[in-house]
Amino acid sequence: MIALSVARIAEIVGGELADISPDEAAARVVTGTVEFDSRAVTPGGLFLALPGARSDGHDFAAAAVEAGAAVVLAARPVGVPAIVVPPAPAADAEAGVLEHDADGSGAAVLAALARLAAAVAAELVAGGLTIIGVTGSSGKTSTKDLIAAVLRPLGEVVAPPGSFNNELGHPWTVLRATTDTDYLVLEMSARHPGNIAALAAIAPPSIAVVLNVGTAHLGEFGSREVIAETKSELVQAVRSSGVAILNVDDPMVAAMAGKTAARVVRVGQSAQADVRAVDVELDDLARPRFTLIAGGQQVAVRLAVHGEHQVGNALSATAVAIECGAGLAQVAAALATAGPESRRRMDVRTRADGVIVVNDAYNANPDSMRAGLQALAVLARASDRRSGKRRSWAVLGEMAELGEESITEHDRVGRLVVRLDISRLVVVGTGRPMSAMHHGAVMEGSWGSESTVVDDADAALELLRAELQPGDVVLVKASNSVGLGAVAEALLAEDGVES
Ligand SMILES: Nc1ncnc2c1ncn2[C@@H]1O[C@H](COP(=O)(O)OP(=O)(O)O)[C@@H](O)[C@H]1O
Ligand SMILES: [Mg+2]
């Protein structure tokens, strides 16, 4: 974070000083990072006291100060120097991102964090910082990682680790930026209409990227139209001097051109794209290669990430880099080495026995399921040097939060597995959605053994251990809560990994 005195921070967030005198608060400067985990506190840092599932951050305030925190941002006095903010209205706590916030103390601390991040972002933008915001139903984290990779040759980049994209992770990331930062890349997610507008208000992007409008969290939103409206909050937040980068292969994203005051840059495989991919092919490991066309120039691009869906993500990253002054050859070079940075997203590894394990177990919705299964089909088509032909396994768990569409969407995935000629489907879990997936596969199939249902992740691992043969390719995918990431990791741990 940029250096600010405790007194100044109290003023920005509208908090009261506790256990620190006004003179001391004026003299004491926060120079370290902002942390919500007392074990991560750095000397001179600021500790956020937030309620959690098992414990309350307020109980760790003293430990954080002991570890070097200059001050604590809290909802009540904690016996060590603190800035105390009043509790938030119950409605804020209810709508907030924290699950264990009965008294609204977490919402209050997050609201204060938002005010602090907004003040810091405004100051850094005045000093020349460029803020890039990314949203979409699928691919935010993958694209955020690609954007960071293409911008790194141009200057200092701050981007969130993993999927830090909500009312906590977003301002936390903003406060990672310093006066040395040139580019701040932010992933923005929404559970409700208004969430993205709120995040964009904290750190207004001058470059906004919208990837797609899918069905993720359809249960929460009610309809795709509401999802589209919510994603469009990002481009509505960009000023006329900024840029909206829109994936025109998705009609609902293309339509957002009419909702922004900003200049629009279109990306995609369609002819109307300004930054376009043509002649897309996939190699044996489902890594795309294509000709990139932009600004009347073209260059050959090979991606280091897997699956055709990454083409659109890479085009969005390319458009960002071009806006920031990169040349096409420079972008192509950066994309060629930009691997998956965030765990459990299309992480493709080959064991010494030739078994390929695709760990895509971080999350799942109908669109990312399709993308993952298509990549599995491509991987299976590529012949193995030992067996000559690969058997393919889709080990799938529930896609959470689909609301009324859940049964239909799980049924569709089961059918798609068979249509893509995947050799074996392992349905993990016995709830109604998973039964629907199993039945979808059985109805679409012809010989009845297309699909096997197992109780849980452990049972899936046991089945795979017993039946995997050298050269098989396995996709492991579900919403994170199903715990399938551990299955992929256990399969890889059993055998030396080649790549
Ligand atoms: N453009 C895309 N379209 C469909 N699926 C995608 C796309 N980009 C990534 N995915 C898949 O979606 C899942 C989540 O990817 P991730 O980058 O973590 O997205 P998000 O941050 O939006 O949740 C992964 O399975 C990934 O392979
Ligand atoms: Mg994410």
Short mmCIF file of C-alpha atoms and ligand atoms in Angstrom, two decimals:
data_model
loop_
_atom_site.label_atom_id
_atom_site.label_comp_id
_atom_site.label_asym_id
_atom_site.label_seq_id
_atom_site.Cartn_x
_atom_site.Cartn_y
_atom_site.Cartn_z
CA MET A 1 0.00 0.00 0.00
CA ILE A 2 1.11 3.60 -0.38
CA ALA A 3 2.32 5.07 2.91
CA LEU A 4 -0.51 6.68 4.91
CA SER A 5 -0.64 7.70 8.55
CA VAL A 6 -3.07 5.97 10.88
CA ALA A 7 -4.80 9.33 11.38
CA ARG A 8 -5.25 9.77 7.63
CA ILE A 9 -6.64 6.24 7.23
CA ALA A 10 -9.10 6.87 10.08
CA GLU A 11 -10.23 10.01 8.28
CA ILE A 12 -10.63 8.21 4.94
CA VAL A 13 -12.65 5.32 6.36
CA GLY A 14 -14.65 7.43 8.83
CA GLY A 15 -13.43 5.51 11.89
CA GLU A 16 -12.59 6.39 15.49
CA LEU A 17 -9.17 5.87 17.02
CA ALA A 18 -8.97 3.37 19.88
CA ASP A 19 -5.96 2.60 22.08
CA ILE A 20 -3.87 5.15 20.20
CA SER A 21 -3.63 8.90 20.83
CA PRO A 22 -4.31 11.41 18.04
CA ASP A 23 -0.64 12.47 18.13
CA GLU A 24 0.59 8.91 17.89
CA ALA A 25 -1.92 8.23 15.06
CA ALA A 26 -0.62 11.22 13.13
CA ALA A 27 2.97 10.04 13.57
CA ARG A 28 2.46 6.31 12.94
CA VAL A 29 2.55 5.43 9.24
CA VAL A 30 1.23 2.26 7.61
CA THR A 31 3.90 1.17 5.15
CA GLY A 32 3.25 -2.58 4.89
CA THR A 33 0.50 -4.66 3.33
CA VAL A 34 -3.15 -4.99 4.30
CA GLU A 35 -3.96 -8.47 5.59
CA PHE A 36 -6.99 -10.33 6.95
CA ASP A 37 -4.93 -13.33 8.11
CA SER A 38 -2.88 -12.41 11.18
CA ARG A 39 -0.19 -14.92 10.10
CA ALA A 40 0.38 -12.97 6.88
CA VAL A 41 0.88 -9.62 8.63
CA THR A 42 4.04 -7.75 7.68
CA PRO A 43 5.84 -5.07 9.74
CA GLY A 44 4.11 -1.72 9.37
CA GLY A 45 1.03 -3.40 7.89
CA LEU A 46 -2.68 -2.99 8.50
CA PHE A 47 -4.69 -5.88 9.92
CA LEU A 48 -8.38 -6.27 9.02
CA ALA A 49 -10.41 -7.87 11.80
CA LEU A 50 -13.07 -9.92 10.00
CA PRO A 51 -15.45 -12.55 11.34
CA GLY A 52 -14.80 -16.06 9.99
CA ALA A 53 -16.33 -19.50 10.12
CA ARG A 54 -14.36 -20.75 13.11
CA SER A 55 -12.94 -17.62 14.65
CA ASP A 56 -13.26 -13.86 14.73
CA GLY A 57 -10.40 -11.73 13.45
CA HIS A 58 -10.91 -9.40 16.40
CA ASP A 59 -9.49 -12.16 18.62
CA PHE A 60 -6.27 -12.08 16.58
CA ALA A 61 -5.76 -8.32 16.66
CA ALA A 62 -3.20 -8.46 19.46
CA ALA A 63 -1.27 -11.21 17.65
CA ALA A 64 -1.27 -9.13 14.48
CA VAL A 65 0.15 -6.11 16.30
CA GLU A 66 2.68 -8.40 17.95
CA ALA A 67 3.66 -9.56 14.44
CA GLY A 68 4.29 -5.96 13.41
CA ALA A 69 0.94 -4.52 12.28
CA ALA A 70 0.91 -0.75 12.71
CA VAL A 71 -2.82 -0.68 13.34
CA VAL A 72 -5.98 -2.79 13.18
CA LEU A 73 -9.15 -1.91 11.26
CA ALA A 74 -11.94 -3.27 13.42
CA ALA A 75 -15.61 -3.04 14.35
CA ARG A 76 -14.92 -2.65 18.07
CA PRO A 77 -11.96 -1.78 20.32
CA VAL A 78 -9.49 -4.67 20.57
CA GLY A 79 -7.04 -3.52 23.26
CA VAL A 80 -4.34 -2.61 20.73
CA PRO A 81 -4.11 0.43 18.40
CA ALA A 82 -7.14 0.33 16.13
CA ILE A 83 -9.38 2.30 13.83
CA VAL A 84 -12.92 1.37 14.81
CA VAL A 85 -15.83 1.68 12.40
CA PRO A 86 -19.51 1.47 13.41
CA PRO A 87 -21.48 -1.72 12.58
CA ALA A 88 -23.13 -1.86 9.16
CA PRO A 89 -26.91 -2.07 8.73
CA ALA A 90 -28.20 -5.63 8.95
CA ALA A 91 -29.19 -5.52 5.27
CA ASP A 92 -25.56 -4.92 4.26
CA ALA A 93 -24.40 -7.85 6.31
CA GLU A 94 -27.12 -9.99 4.75
CA ALA A 95 -26.17 -9.05 1.17
CA GLY A 96 -22.44 -9.16 1.86
CA VAL A 97 -19.85 -11.68 0.85
CA LEU A 98 -19.05 -12.90 4.37
CA GLU A 99 -20.94 -15.96 5.50
CA HIS A 100 -20.53 -15.50 9.22
CA ASP A 101 -21.43 -11.92 9.87
CA ALA A 102 -24.47 -11.99 12.13
CA ASP A 103 -23.78 -8.62 13.76
CA GLY A 104 -22.66 -6.78 10.62
CA SER A 105 -19.15 -6.19 11.94
CA GLY A 106 -17.62 -7.80 8.84
CA ALA A 107 -19.71 -5.69 6.47
CA ALA A 108 -18.61 -2.59 8.38
CA VAL A 109 -14.92 -3.46 8.07
CA LEU A 110 -15.35 -4.29 4.38
CA ALA A 111 -17.11 -0.99 3.74
CA ALA A 112 -14.18 0.77 5.39
CA LEU A 113 -11.76 -1.28 3.30
CA ALA A 114 -13.63 -0.22 0.16
CA ARG A 115 -13.30 3.45 1.12
CA LEU A 116 -9.59 3.05 1.77
CA ALA A 117 -9.02 1.19 -1.52
CA ALA A 118 -10.99 3.84 -3.41
CA ALA A 119 -8.90 6.67 -1.98
CA VAL A 120 -5.64 4.85 -2.72
CA ALA A 121 -6.75 3.92 -6.25
CA ALA A 122 -7.72 7.53 -7.00
CA GLU A 123 -4.34 8.76 -5.87
CA LEU A 124 -2.44 6.13 -7.88
CA VAL A 125 -4.52 6.75 -11.02
CA ALA A 126 -3.73 10.47 -10.73
CA GLY A 127 -0.07 9.38 -10.68
CA GLY A 128 -0.42 7.37 -13.90
CA LEU A 129 -1.67 3.91 -12.84
CA THR A 130 -3.77 2.06 -15.45
CA ILE A 131 -6.59 -0.09 -14.07
CA ILE A 132 -7.89 -3.03 -16.08
CA GLY A 133 -11.10 -4.80 -15.01
CA VAL A 134 -12.19 -8.25 -16.24
CA THR A 135 -15.58 -9.86 -15.90
CA GLY A 136 -17.58 -12.64 -17.53
CA SER A 137 -19.31 -15.84 -16.50
CA SER A 138 -16.30 -18.06 -17.28
CA GLY A 139 -12.62 -17.40 -17.79
CA LYS A 140 -12.04 -14.36 -15.59
CA THR A 141 -9.12 -15.88 -13.71
CA SER A 142 -7.57 -17.46 -16.82
CA THR A 143 -7.82 -14.15 -18.68
CA LYS A 144 -6.57 -12.13 -15.72
CA ASP A 145 -3.47 -14.37 -15.71
CA LEU A 146 -2.99 -13.92 -19.48
CA ILE A 147 -3.39 -10.14 -19.19
CA ALA A 148 -0.79 -10.03 -16.42
CA ALA A 149 1.56 -12.09 -18.61
CA VAL A 150 1.23 -9.84 -21.68
CA LEU A 151 1.59 -6.65 -19.61
CA ARG A 152 4.66 -7.74 -17.61
CA PRO A 153 7.07 -6.86 -20.45
CA LEU A 154 5.57 -3.35 -20.45
CA GLY A 155 5.81 -2.43 -16.79
CA GLU A 156 5.11 -3.44 -13.22
CA VAL A 157 1.88 -5.39 -12.83
CA VAL A 158 -0.24 -6.10 -9.78
CA ALA A 159 -2.87 -8.82 -10.24
CA PRO A 160 -4.74 -10.84 -7.64
CA PRO A 161 -3.61 -14.34 -6.71
CA GLY A 162 -6.13 -17.00 -7.80
CA SER A 163 -9.68 -15.72 -7.86
CA PHE A 164 -9.64 -12.71 -5.53
CA ASN A 165 -12.63 -11.00 -7.11
CA ASN A 166 -15.22 -10.00 -4.50
CA GLU A 167 -15.75 -7.30 -1.87
CA LEU A 168 -12.77 -8.59 0.06
CA GLY A 169 -10.33 -9.85 -2.59
CA HIS A 170 -10.87 -6.93 -4.93
CA PRO A 171 -10.02 -4.04 -2.56
CA TRP A 172 -7.31 -6.22 -0.98
CA THR A 173 -5.71 -6.46 -4.44
CA VAL A 174 -6.14 -2.73 -5.08
CA LEU A 175 -4.20 -2.08 -1.88
CA ARG A 176 -1.32 -4.24 -3.19
CA ALA A 177 -0.56 -1.48 -5.72
CA THR A 178 2.16 1.02 -4.94
CA THR A 179 3.57 4.08 -6.68
CA ASP A 180 5.81 1.65 -8.63
CA THR A 181 2.81 -0.14 -10.13
CA ASP A 182 2.01 0.61 -13.78
CA TYR A 183 -0.89 -1.80 -14.33
CA LEU A 184 -3.47 -3.05 -11.86
CA VAL A 185 -5.43 -6.03 -13.22
CA LEU A 186 -8.67 -6.78 -11.38
CA GLU A 187 -11.03 -9.73 -11.66
CA MET A 188 -14.62 -8.77 -10.90
CA SER A 189 -17.37 -11.21 -10.04
CA ALA A 190 -20.99 -10.80 -9.11
CA ARG A 191 -23.51 -12.69 -7.05
CA HIS A 192 -26.19 -10.03 -7.44
CA PRO A 193 -26.95 -7.07 -9.68
CA GLY A 194 -24.97 -4.07 -8.44
CA ASN A 195 -21.94 -6.04 -7.24
CA ILE A 196 -19.79 -5.17 -10.27
CA ALA A 197 -20.83 -1.52 -10.20
CA ALA A 198 -19.73 -1.42 -6.55
CA LEU A 199 -16.35 -2.98 -7.33
CA ALA A 200 -15.86 -0.66 -10.31
CA ALA A 201 -16.63 2.32 -8.08
CA ILE A 202 -13.74 1.34 -5.79
CA ALA A 203 -11.22 1.19 -8.63
CA PRO A 204 -12.67 2.62 -11.86
CA PRO A 205 -11.06 0.79 -14.78
CA SER A 206 -9.96 2.67 -17.87
CA ILE A 207 -9.85 -0.67 -19.72
CA ALA A 208 -12.77 -3.04 -19.21
CA VAL A 209 -12.95 -6.59 -20.56
CA VAL A 210 -16.18 -8.60 -20.81
CA LEU A 211 -15.65 -12.22 -21.82
CA ASN A 212 -19.04 -13.91 -22.00
CA VAL A 213 -22.49 -14.14 -20.52
CA GLY A 214 -23.15 -17.71 -19.48
CA THR A 215 -25.22 -19.49 -16.95
CA ALA A 216 -22.87 -19.41 -13.96
CA HIS A 217 -24.89 -18.65 -10.80
CA LEU A 218 -28.10 -18.66 -12.85
CA GLY A 219 -29.91 -19.72 -9.68
CA GLU A 220 -28.93 -16.48 -7.95
CA PHE A 221 -29.68 -14.21 -10.90
CA GLY A 222 -32.83 -15.76 -12.31
CA SER A 223 -32.13 -15.20 -16.01
CA ARG A 224 -29.32 -14.72 -18.52
CA GLU A 225 -30.65 -11.23 -19.23
CA VAL A 226 -30.06 -10.26 -15.62
CA ILE A 227 -26.57 -11.78 -15.80
CA ALA A 228 -25.86 -9.74 -18.95
CA GLU A 229 -27.15 -6.57 -17.32
CA THR A 230 -24.94 -7.22 -14.29
CA LYS A 231 -21.81 -7.85 -16.40
CA SER A 232 -22.54 -4.70 -18.36
CA GLU A 233 -22.16 -2.67 -15.17
CA LEU A 234 -18.43 -2.90 -15.87
CA VAL A 235 -18.56 -1.19 -19.27
CA GLN A 236 -21.04 1.35 -17.93
CA ALA A 237 -18.43 2.32 -15.35
CA VAL A 238 -15.79 3.16 -17.97
CA ARG A 239 -15.49 6.81 -18.97
CA SER A 240 -15.46 8.08 -22.54
CA SER A 241 -11.66 8.32 -22.43
CA GLY A 242 -11.45 4.59 -21.66
CA VAL A 243 -11.85 1.38 -23.66
CA ALA A 244 -14.36 -1.45 -23.51
CA ILE A 245 -13.00 -4.73 -24.89
CA LEU A 246 -15.90 -6.93 -25.92
CA ASN A 247 -15.92 -10.53 -27.10
CA VAL A 248 -18.18 -10.29 -30.14
CA ASP A 249 -18.38 -14.07 -30.54
CA ASP A 250 -20.90 -13.83 -27.68
CA PRO A 251 -23.94 -11.86 -28.90
CA MET A 252 -24.89 -10.75 -25.39
CA VAL A 253 -21.43 -9.26 -24.92
CA ALA A 254 -21.42 -7.70 -28.40
CA ALA A 255 -24.67 -5.92 -27.48
CA MET A 256 -22.90 -4.14 -24.61
CA ALA A 257 -21.31 -1.81 -27.17
CA GLY A 258 -24.51 0.22 -26.85
CA LYS A 259 -24.13 0.57 -23.09
CA THR A 260 -20.78 2.25 -22.77
CA ALA A 261 -19.48 5.74 -23.31
CA ALA A 262 -16.04 4.25 -23.91
CA ARG A 263 -14.40 3.42 -27.22
CA VAL A 264 -15.18 -0.21 -28.11
CA VAL A 265 -12.59 -2.74 -29.25
CA ARG A 266 -14.13 -5.94 -30.57
CA VAL A 267 -12.32 -9.25 -30.18
CA GLY A 268 -13.23 -12.71 -31.42
CA GLN A 269 -13.14 -15.11 -34.32
CA SER A 270 -15.99 -13.33 -36.11
CA ALA A 271 -15.29 -11.12 -39.11
CA GLN A 272 -16.32 -7.92 -37.32
CA ALA A 273 -13.61 -8.31 -34.66
CA ASP A 274 -10.87 -5.67 -34.50
CA VAL A 275 -8.56 -8.13 -32.76
CA ARG A 276 -9.27 -11.40 -34.47
CA ALA A 277 -8.12 -15.03 -34.54
CA VAL A 278 -8.33 -17.00 -37.78
CA ASP A 279 -7.22 -20.52 -38.73
CA VAL A 280 -7.55 -21.79 -35.17
CA GLU A 281 -6.10 -25.28 -34.65
CA LEU A 282 -5.40 -27.34 -31.56
CA ASP A 283 -2.23 -29.36 -31.00
CA ASP A 284 -2.12 -32.84 -29.42
CA LEU A 285 -2.44 -31.36 -25.95
CA ALA A 286 -5.40 -29.16 -27.05
CA ARG A 287 -3.26 -26.01 -27.03
CA PRO A 288 -4.59 -23.51 -29.59
CA ARG A 289 -2.56 -21.97 -32.36
CA PHE A 290 -3.94 -19.34 -34.71
CA THR A 291 -3.19 -16.31 -36.80
CA LEU A 292 -3.75 -13.11 -34.88
CA ILE A 293 -4.92 -10.13 -36.91
CA ALA A 294 -5.03 -6.62 -35.48
CA GLY A 295 -4.46 -3.12 -36.80
CA GLY A 296 -3.76 -4.38 -40.32
CA GLN A 297 -0.97 -6.66 -39.10
CA GLN A 298 -0.83 -10.35 -38.40
CA VAL A 299 1.30 -12.75 -36.41
CA ALA A 300 1.31 -16.49 -35.65
CA VAL A 301 0.35 -17.28 -32.06
CA ARG A 302 0.72 -20.47 -30.04
CA LEU A 303 -0.81 -20.62 -26.60
CA ALA A 304 0.68 -22.48 -23.66
CA VAL A 305 -2.77 -22.98 -22.14
CA HIS A 306 -5.23 -25.71 -23.08
CA GLY A 307 -8.63 -25.67 -24.76
CA GLU A 308 -10.18 -23.71 -27.60
CA HIS A 309 -12.02 -21.47 -25.14
CA GLN A 310 -8.64 -19.90 -24.36
CA VAL A 311 -8.58 -18.29 -27.82
CA GLY A 312 -11.13 -15.68 -26.81
CA ASN A 313 -9.38 -15.15 -23.48
CA ALA A 314 -6.05 -14.63 -25.28
CA LEU A 315 -7.62 -12.20 -27.76
CA SER A 316 -8.98 -10.13 -24.87
CA ALA A 317 -5.52 -10.10 -23.27
CA THR A 318 -4.02 -9.11 -26.63
CA ALA A 319 -6.41 -6.19 -26.98
CA VAL A 320 -5.45 -4.99 -23.49
CA ALA A 321 -1.75 -5.21 -24.34
CA ILE A 322 -2.24 -3.31 -27.60
CA GLU A 323 -4.07 -0.55 -25.71
CA CYS A 324 -1.11 -0.36 -23.36
CA GLY A 325 1.33 0.02 -26.25
CA ALA A 326 2.54 -3.53 -26.98
CA GLY A 327 3.38 -4.70 -30.50
CA LEU A 328 1.88 -7.92 -31.90
CA ALA A 329 5.19 -9.82 -31.89
CA GLN A 330 5.72 -8.90 -28.26
CA VAL A 331 2.23 -10.13 -27.37
CA ALA A 332 2.74 -13.40 -29.27
CA ALA A 333 6.02 -14.02 -27.43
CA ALA A 334 4.39 -13.42 -24.05
CA LEU A 335 1.40 -15.64 -24.84
CA ALA A 336 3.70 -18.49 -25.95
CA THR A 337 5.01 -18.90 -22.41
CA ALA A 338 1.98 -17.86 -20.36
CA GLY A 339 0.94 -21.11 -18.66
CA PRO A 340 -1.91 -21.59 -16.23
CA GLU A 341 -0.92 -19.56 -13.17
CA SER A 342 -3.90 -20.24 -10.98
CA ARG A 343 -4.32 -23.80 -9.73
CA ARG A 344 -6.84 -26.42 -10.86
CA ARG A 345 -7.83 -24.69 -14.12
CA MET A 346 -7.26 -26.89 -17.16
CA ASP A 347 -3.96 -27.97 -15.66
CA VAL A 348 -2.79 -30.68 -18.09
CA ARG A 349 -0.06 -33.07 -16.88
CA THR A 350 1.31 -36.30 -18.27
CA ARG A 351 2.41 -39.12 -15.95
CA ALA A 352 5.43 -41.28 -16.69
CA ASP A 353 3.04 -44.06 -17.81
CA GLY A 354 1.48 -41.74 -20.40
CA VAL A 355 -1.73 -41.13 -18.46
CA ILE A 356 -2.77 -37.50 -19.00
CA VAL A 357 -4.56 -35.88 -16.08
CA VAL A 358 -6.52 -32.68 -16.68
CA ASN A 359 -7.23 -30.98 -13.39
CA ASP A 360 -10.07 -28.53 -13.99
CA ALA A 361 -11.63 -29.00 -10.59
CA TYR A 362 -11.66 -25.40 -9.42
CA ASN A 363 -15.17 -24.69 -10.58
CA ALA A 364 -17.80 -25.79 -13.05
CA ASN A 365 -20.77 -24.35 -14.84
CA PRO A 366 -22.42 -25.52 -18.08
CA ASP A 367 -20.14 -23.39 -20.28
CA SER A 368 -16.88 -24.39 -18.67
CA MET A 369 -18.07 -28.04 -18.64
CA ARG A 370 -18.54 -27.87 -22.40
CA ALA A 371 -15.15 -26.22 -22.83
CA GLY A 372 -13.47 -28.86 -20.66
CA LEU A 373 -15.19 -31.82 -22.34
CA GLN A 374 -14.32 -30.50 -25.80
CA ALA A 375 -10.67 -30.23 -24.77
CA LEU A 376 -10.87 -33.80 -23.40
CA ALA A 377 -12.17 -35.02 -26.76
CA VAL A 378 -9.27 -33.32 -28.54
CA LEU A 379 -6.74 -34.82 -26.14
CA ALA A 380 -8.24 -38.26 -26.67
CA ARG A 381 -8.08 -37.98 -30.46
CA ALA A 382 -4.35 -37.36 -30.37
CA SER A 383 -2.79 -40.81 -30.40
CA ASP A 384 -0.56 -42.03 -27.63
CA ARG A 385 2.83 -43.41 -28.57
CA ARG A 386 2.33 -46.46 -26.38
CA SER A 387 -1.26 -47.49 -26.79
CA GLY A 388 -1.91 -45.90 -30.18
CA LYS A 389 -5.33 -44.74 -29.03
CA ARG A 390 -6.35 -43.02 -25.84
CA ARG A 391 -9.31 -43.96 -23.72
CA SER A 392 -10.92 -40.86 -22.30
CA TRP A 393 -12.48 -40.45 -18.86
CA ALA A 394 -14.72 -37.63 -17.71
CA VAL A 395 -14.82 -37.64 -13.92
CA LEU A 396 -17.50 -35.09 -13.16
CA GLY A 397 -19.17 -33.70 -10.08
CA GLU A 398 -22.00 -31.30 -9.48
CA MET A 399 -22.20 -27.84 -11.00
CA ALA A 400 -23.42 -25.78 -8.05
CA GLU A 401 -25.82 -22.83 -7.95
CA LEU A 402 -27.80 -23.50 -11.13
CA GLY A 403 -31.21 -23.08 -9.52
CA GLU A 404 -34.16 -24.36 -11.54
CA GLU A 405 -31.97 -25.19 -14.52
CA SER A 406 -29.84 -27.60 -12.54
CA ILE A 407 -31.49 -30.86 -13.59
CA THR A 408 -31.70 -29.92 -17.29
CA GLU A 409 -28.10 -28.71 -17.38
CA HIS A 410 -26.74 -31.85 -15.71
CA ASP A 411 -28.75 -33.99 -18.11
CA ARG A 412 -27.24 -32.01 -21.03
CA VAL A 413 -23.71 -32.59 -19.79
CA GLY A 414 -24.35 -36.34 -19.57
CA ARG A 415 -25.58 -36.35 -23.17
CA LEU A 416 -22.66 -34.23 -24.36
CA VAL A 417 -20.17 -36.69 -22.85
CA VAL A 418 -21.60 -39.45 -25.03
CA ARG A 419 -21.85 -37.24 -28.13
CA LEU A 420 -18.23 -36.31 -27.82
CA ASP A 421 -17.42 -40.03 -27.73
CA ILE A 422 -15.77 -39.90 -24.32
CA SER A 423 -15.03 -43.53 -23.34
CA ARG A 424 -16.14 -43.44 -19.71
CA LEU A 425 -18.15 -41.07 -17.55
CA VAL A 426 -17.68 -41.26 -13.79
CA VAL A 427 -20.53 -39.41 -12.08
CA VAL A 428 -19.38 -38.34 -8.62
CA GLY A 429 -22.25 -37.98 -6.17
CA THR A 430 -25.74 -39.37 -5.83
CA GLY A 431 -27.93 -36.27 -5.55
CA ARG A 432 -30.65 -35.49 -8.10
CA PRO A 433 -28.47 -33.41 -10.44
CA MET A 434 -25.88 -36.17 -10.65
CA SER A 435 -28.56 -38.76 -11.31
CA ALA A 436 -29.74 -36.52 -14.14
CA MET A 437 -26.23 -36.45 -15.59
CA HIS A 438 -25.99 -40.23 -15.37
CA HIS A 439 -29.38 -40.72 -17.00
CA GLY A 440 -28.57 -38.19 -19.71
CA ALA A 441 -25.52 -40.24 -20.65
CA VAL A 442 -27.39 -43.54 -20.50
CA MET A 443 -30.27 -42.21 -22.62
CA GLU A 444 -27.91 -40.76 -25.20
CA GLY A 445 -25.69 -43.86 -25.24
CA SER A 446 -26.38 -47.24 -26.66
CA TRP A 447 -24.65 -49.93 -24.67
CA GLY A 448 -25.45 -48.90 -21.08
CA SER A 449 -21.96 -48.89 -19.63
CA GLU A 450 -21.16 -45.30 -20.60
CA SER A 451 -21.64 -44.01 -17.10
CA THR A 452 -20.75 -45.18 -13.61
CA VAL A 453 -22.04 -43.48 -10.48
CA VAL A 454 -19.82 -43.33 -7.40
CA ASP A 455 -20.61 -41.88 -3.98
CA ASP A 456 -17.85 -39.35 -3.58
CA ALA A 457 -14.36 -38.19 -4.54
CA ASP A 458 -12.69 -41.04 -2.61
CA ALA A 459 -14.73 -43.64 -4.44
CA ALA A 460 -13.87 -41.99 -7.76
CA LEU A 461 -10.18 -42.21 -6.93
CA GLU A 462 -10.52 -45.87 -5.98
CA LEU A 463 -12.25 -46.65 -9.28
CA LEU A 464 -9.64 -44.78 -11.31
CA ARG A 465 -6.76 -46.45 -9.47
CA ALA A 466 -8.24 -49.84 -10.30
CA GLU A 467 -9.08 -49.17 -13.94
CA LEU A 468 -6.77 -46.55 -15.45
CA GLN A 469 -4.50 -47.91 -18.13
CA PRO A 470 -1.30 -46.38 -19.51
CA GLY A 471 -2.13 -43.71 -22.04
CA ASP A 472 -5.63 -42.92 -20.76
CA VAL A 473 -6.65 -39.28 -20.50
CA VAL A 474 -8.74 -38.14 -17.52
CA LEU A 475 -10.63 -34.88 -17.06
CA VAL A 476 -11.55 -34.12 -13.47
CA LYS A 477 -14.12 -31.36 -13.12
CA ALA A 478 -16.80 -30.12 -10.74
CA SER A 479 -17.61 -27.16 -8.58
CA ASN A 480 -14.83 -26.71 -6.03
CA SER A 481 -16.87 -27.98 -3.10
CA VAL A 482 -17.03 -31.51 -4.55
CA GLY A 483 -13.32 -31.88 -3.77
CA LEU A 484 -12.24 -33.45 -7.06
CA GLY A 485 -9.01 -31.41 -7.26
CA ALA A 486 -7.56 -33.79 -4.68
CA VAL A 487 -8.42 -36.75 -6.94
CA ALA A 488 -6.38 -35.30 -9.79
CA GLU A 489 -3.53 -34.51 -7.45
CA ALA A 490 -3.58 -38.03 -5.97
CA LEU A 491 -3.48 -39.57 -9.44
CA LEU A 492 -0.44 -37.47 -10.28
CA ALA A 493 1.29 -38.16 -6.97
CA GLU A 494 1.23 -41.90 -7.71
CA ASP A 495 3.58 -41.72 -10.61
CA GLY A 496 6.50 -39.55 -11.69
CA VAL A 497 5.18 -36.60 -13.68
CA GLU A 498 6.78 -36.01 -17.05
CA SER A 499 5.39 -32.59 -17.86
N1 LIG B 1 -13.83 -18.33 -22.25
C1 LIG B 1 -14.24 -19.42 -21.61
N2 LIG B 1 -15.40 -20.05 -21.94
C2 LIG B 1 -15.80 -21.17 -21.29
N3 LIG B 1 -15.10 -21.75 -20.30
C3 LIG B 1 -13.94 -21.16 -19.93
C4 LIG B 1 -13.46 -19.98 -20.57
N4 LIG B 1 -12.27 -19.64 -19.99
C5 LIG B 1 -12.03 -20.55 -19.03
N5 LIG B 1 -13.02 -21.47 -18.99
C6 LIG B 1 -13.16 -22.61 -18.07
O1 LIG B 1 -13.96 -22.14 -16.99
C7 LIG B 1 -13.49 -22.66 -15.75
C8 LIG B 1 -13.17 -21.52 -14.83
O2 LIG B 1 -12.10 -20.77 -15.38
P1 LIG B 1 -11.61 -19.48 -14.62
O3 LIG B 1 -10.60 -18.84 -15.48
O4 LIG B 1 -11.25 -19.82 -13.23
O5 LIG B 1 -12.93 -18.62 -14.67
P2 LIG B 1 -13.65 -17.70 -13.58
O6 LIG B 1 -12.56 -16.94 -12.87
O7 LIG B 1 -14.52 -16.81 -14.40
O8 LIG B 1 -14.39 -18.60 -12.68
C9 LIG B 1 -12.32 -23.53 -16.09
O9 LIG B 1 -12.84 -24.82 -16.20
C10 LIG B 1 -11.86 -23.04 -17.44
O10 LIG B 1 -11.25 -24.06 -18.18
MG MG B 2 -12.11 -16.69 -10.93
#
